[in-house]
Coordinates of C-alpha atoms in Angstrom, one line a residue:
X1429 CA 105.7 118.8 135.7
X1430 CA 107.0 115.2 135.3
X1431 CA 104.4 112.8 135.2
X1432 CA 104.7 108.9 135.7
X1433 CA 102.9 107.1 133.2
X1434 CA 101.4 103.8 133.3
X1435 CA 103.4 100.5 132.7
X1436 CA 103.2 98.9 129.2
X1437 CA 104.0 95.4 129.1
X1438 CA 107.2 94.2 127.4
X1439 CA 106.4 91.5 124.8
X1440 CA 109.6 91.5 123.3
X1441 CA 108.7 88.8 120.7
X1442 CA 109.5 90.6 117.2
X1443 CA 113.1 91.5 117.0
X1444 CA 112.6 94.3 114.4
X1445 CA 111.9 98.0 116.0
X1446 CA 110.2 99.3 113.0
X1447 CA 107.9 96.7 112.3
X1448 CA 107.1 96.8 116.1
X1449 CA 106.6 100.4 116.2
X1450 CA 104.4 99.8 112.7
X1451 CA 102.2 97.3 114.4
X1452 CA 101.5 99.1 117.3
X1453 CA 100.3 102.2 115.9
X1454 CA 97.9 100.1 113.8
X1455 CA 96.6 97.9 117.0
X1456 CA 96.4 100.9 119.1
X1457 CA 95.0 103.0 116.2
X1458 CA 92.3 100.7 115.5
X1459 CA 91.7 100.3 119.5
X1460 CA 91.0 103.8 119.8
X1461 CA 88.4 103.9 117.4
X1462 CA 86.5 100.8 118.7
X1463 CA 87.1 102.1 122.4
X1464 CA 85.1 105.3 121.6
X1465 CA 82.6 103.6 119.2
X1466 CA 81.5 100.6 121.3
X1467 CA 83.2 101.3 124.3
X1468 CA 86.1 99.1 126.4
X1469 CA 83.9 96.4 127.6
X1470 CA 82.5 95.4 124.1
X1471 CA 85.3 95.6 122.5
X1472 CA 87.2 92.3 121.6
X1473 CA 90.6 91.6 120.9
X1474 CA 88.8 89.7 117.3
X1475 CA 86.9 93.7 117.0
X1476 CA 91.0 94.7 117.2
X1477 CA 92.6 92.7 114.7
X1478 CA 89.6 92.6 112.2
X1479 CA 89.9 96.5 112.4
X1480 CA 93.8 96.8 112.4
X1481 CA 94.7 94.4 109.8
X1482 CA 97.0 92.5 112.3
X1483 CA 96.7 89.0 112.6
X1484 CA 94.8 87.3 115.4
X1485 CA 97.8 84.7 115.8
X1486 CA 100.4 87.2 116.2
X1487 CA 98.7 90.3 118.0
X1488 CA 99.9 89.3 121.2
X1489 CA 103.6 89.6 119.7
X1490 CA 103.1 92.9 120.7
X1491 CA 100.7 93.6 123.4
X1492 CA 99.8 91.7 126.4
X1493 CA 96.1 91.7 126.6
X1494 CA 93.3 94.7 126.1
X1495 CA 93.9 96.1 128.8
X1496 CA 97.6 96.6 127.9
X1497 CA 96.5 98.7 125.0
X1498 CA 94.4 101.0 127.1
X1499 CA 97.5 101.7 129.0
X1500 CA 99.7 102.6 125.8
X1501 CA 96.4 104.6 124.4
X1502 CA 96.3 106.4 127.8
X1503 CA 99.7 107.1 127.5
X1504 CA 99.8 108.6 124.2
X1505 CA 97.1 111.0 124.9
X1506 CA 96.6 111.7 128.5
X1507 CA 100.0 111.7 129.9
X1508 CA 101.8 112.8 127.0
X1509 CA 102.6 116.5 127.4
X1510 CA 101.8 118.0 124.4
X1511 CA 99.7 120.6 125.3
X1512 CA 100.6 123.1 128.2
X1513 CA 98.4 123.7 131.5
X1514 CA 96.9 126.7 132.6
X1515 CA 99.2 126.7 135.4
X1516 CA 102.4 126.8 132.9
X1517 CA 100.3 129.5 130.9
X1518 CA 99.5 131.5 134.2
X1519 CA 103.2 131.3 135.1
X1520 CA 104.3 133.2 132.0
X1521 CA 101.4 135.5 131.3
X1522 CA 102.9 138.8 130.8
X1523 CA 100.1 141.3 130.2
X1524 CA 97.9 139.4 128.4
X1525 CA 94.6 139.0 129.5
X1526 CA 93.3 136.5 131.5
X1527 CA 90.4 135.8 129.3
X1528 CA 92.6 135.4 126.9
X1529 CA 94.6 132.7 128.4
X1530 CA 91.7 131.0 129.3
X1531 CA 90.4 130.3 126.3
X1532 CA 94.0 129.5 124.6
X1533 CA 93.8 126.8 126.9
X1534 CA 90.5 125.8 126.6
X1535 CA 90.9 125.8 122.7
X1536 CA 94.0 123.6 122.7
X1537 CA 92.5 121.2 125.3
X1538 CA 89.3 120.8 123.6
X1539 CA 91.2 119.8 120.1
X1540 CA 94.5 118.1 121.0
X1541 CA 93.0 116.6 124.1
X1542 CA 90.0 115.8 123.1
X1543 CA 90.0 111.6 122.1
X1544 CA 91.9 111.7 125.2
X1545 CA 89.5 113.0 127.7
X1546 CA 86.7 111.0 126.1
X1547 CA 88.4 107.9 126.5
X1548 CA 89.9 108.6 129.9
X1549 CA 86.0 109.3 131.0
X1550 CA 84.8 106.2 129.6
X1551 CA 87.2 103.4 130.5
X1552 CA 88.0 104.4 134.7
X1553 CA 85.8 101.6 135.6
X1554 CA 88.0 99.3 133.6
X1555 CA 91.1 100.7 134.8
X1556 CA 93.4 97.8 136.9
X1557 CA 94.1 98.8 140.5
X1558 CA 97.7 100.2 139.5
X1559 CA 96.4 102.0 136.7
X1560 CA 93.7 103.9 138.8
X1561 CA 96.5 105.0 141.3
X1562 CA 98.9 106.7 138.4
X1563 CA 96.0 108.5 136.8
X1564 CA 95.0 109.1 140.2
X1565 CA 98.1 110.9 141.3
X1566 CA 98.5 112.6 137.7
X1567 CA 94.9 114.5 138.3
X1568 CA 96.4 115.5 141.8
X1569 CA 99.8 116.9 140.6
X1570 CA 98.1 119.1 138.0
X1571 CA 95.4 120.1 140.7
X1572 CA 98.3 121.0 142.6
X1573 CA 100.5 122.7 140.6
X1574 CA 97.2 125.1 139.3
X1575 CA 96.1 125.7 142.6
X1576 CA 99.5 126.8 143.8
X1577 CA 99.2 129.8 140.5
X1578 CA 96.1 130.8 141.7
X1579 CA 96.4 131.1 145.1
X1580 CA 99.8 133.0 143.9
X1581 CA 97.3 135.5 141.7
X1582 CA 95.0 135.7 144.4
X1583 CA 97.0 136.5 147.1
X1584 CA 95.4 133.8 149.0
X1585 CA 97.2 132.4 152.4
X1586 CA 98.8 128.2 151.7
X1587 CA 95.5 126.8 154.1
X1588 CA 93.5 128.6 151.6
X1589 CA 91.7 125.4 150.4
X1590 CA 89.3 127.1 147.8
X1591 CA 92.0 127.2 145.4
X1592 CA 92.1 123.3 145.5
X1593 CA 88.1 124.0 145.3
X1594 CA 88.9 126.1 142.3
X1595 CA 91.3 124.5 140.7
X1596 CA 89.4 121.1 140.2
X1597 CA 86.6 122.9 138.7
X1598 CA 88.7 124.1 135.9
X1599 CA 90.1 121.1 135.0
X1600 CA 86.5 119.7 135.4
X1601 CA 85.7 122.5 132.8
X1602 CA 88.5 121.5 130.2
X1603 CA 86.8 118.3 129.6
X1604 CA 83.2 120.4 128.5
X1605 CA 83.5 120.7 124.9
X1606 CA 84.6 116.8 124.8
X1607 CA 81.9 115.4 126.8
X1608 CA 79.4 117.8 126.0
X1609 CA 79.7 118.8 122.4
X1610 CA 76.3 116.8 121.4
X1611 CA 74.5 120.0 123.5
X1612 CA 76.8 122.4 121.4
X1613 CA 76.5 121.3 117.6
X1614 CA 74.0 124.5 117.1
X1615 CA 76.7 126.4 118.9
X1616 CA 79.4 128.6 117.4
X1617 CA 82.5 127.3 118.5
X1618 CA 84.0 130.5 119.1
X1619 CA 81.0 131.9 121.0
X1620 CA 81.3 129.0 123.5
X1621 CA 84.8 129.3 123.7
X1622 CA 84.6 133.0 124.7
X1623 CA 81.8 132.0 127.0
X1624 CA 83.4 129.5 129.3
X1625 CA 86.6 131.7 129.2
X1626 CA 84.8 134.7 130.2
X1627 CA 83.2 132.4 133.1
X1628 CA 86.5 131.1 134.5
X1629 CA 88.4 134.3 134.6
X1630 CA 85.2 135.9 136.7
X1631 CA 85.2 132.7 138.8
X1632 CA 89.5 133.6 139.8
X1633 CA 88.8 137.2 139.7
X1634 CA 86.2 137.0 142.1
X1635 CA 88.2 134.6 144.1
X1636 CA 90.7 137.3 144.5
X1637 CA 88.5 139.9 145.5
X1638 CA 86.7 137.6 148.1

């Protein structure tokens, strides 16, 4: 599934590639941290550069404004597909079991994913107009695309909204651990893992029966 990501402003100021590249991954680095510590709003472009190492007088060499590196942080980590969906899992299941699948998923999302969700979750009221629409039409595509595998396993007719219904929840679910995981410190990780897994394959099972 191709996914449009959001637009990163082109500085353009430093001539060298690498050393671009270099600062970046230090200014975003450090951006991230403060993002999920303090959150967006608190965080300063002086919070940035005290935390990076890069200069206050030359930072915007390389990025626009703040909200220019939320867009390259949310690119990294949201849009970049480095972790497969359940529908891409679903489409090439062979006989594994469905449980099984679910909580491969889960597990990968929950790790890989999981700076990503957190700070997708925390900075949407900070989003620019533009930005809203693209992550907007991202969740839709990948609603779509895993409603269209279960209605497929479920035998369920296209005006079947329920796998929409269904669908949502589970990507609603992907983003427990991450947002929840100060109710699961106690918990083995494992055991919740099996848990939710166990609870989602019911929750398409049942929707194939019903």
């Amino acid at each position: 599934m191709k996914e449009e990501k959001l637009t990163e402003a082109v500085v353009g100021k430093v001539q060298d590639p690498a050393l671009t590249e270099a600062r970046l991954e230090q200014i975003c680095d450090a951006a991230l941290d403060l993002f999920l510590e303090k959150g967006f709003a608190s965080t300063t472009i002086r919070d940035i550069c005290a935390r990076s190492g890069v200069n206050q007088a030359s930072i915007y060499d390389y990025i626009a404004n703040k909200n220019d590196i939320l867009r390259r942080l949310l690119n990294r980590l949201w849009f970049e597909h480095d972790v497969p969906s359940l529908a891409e899992r679903l489409s090439r299941q062979g006989d594994r079991a469905l449980t099984d699948i679910i909580a491969e998923y889960l597990k990968e999302t929950w790790s890989h994913k999981r700076q990503g969700t957190l700070l997708v979750y925390r900075s949407v009221p900070y989003l620019q107009a533009d930005d809203r629409r693209a992550m907007r039409a991202r969740d839709e595509a990948v609603i779509a695309s895993l409603a269209a595998r279960l209605r497929e396993r479920a035998g369920l007719p296209e005006q079947d909204r329920r796998a929409e219904v269904m669908a949502n929840l589970i990507i609603f679910i992907s983003a427990f651990a991450p947002m929840r995981d100060w109710l699961g410190r106690d918990i083995d990780d494992d055991l919740m893992l099996r848990t939710v897994a166990v609870g989602v394959a019911a929750m398409i099972e049942e929707l194939a029966r019903g």
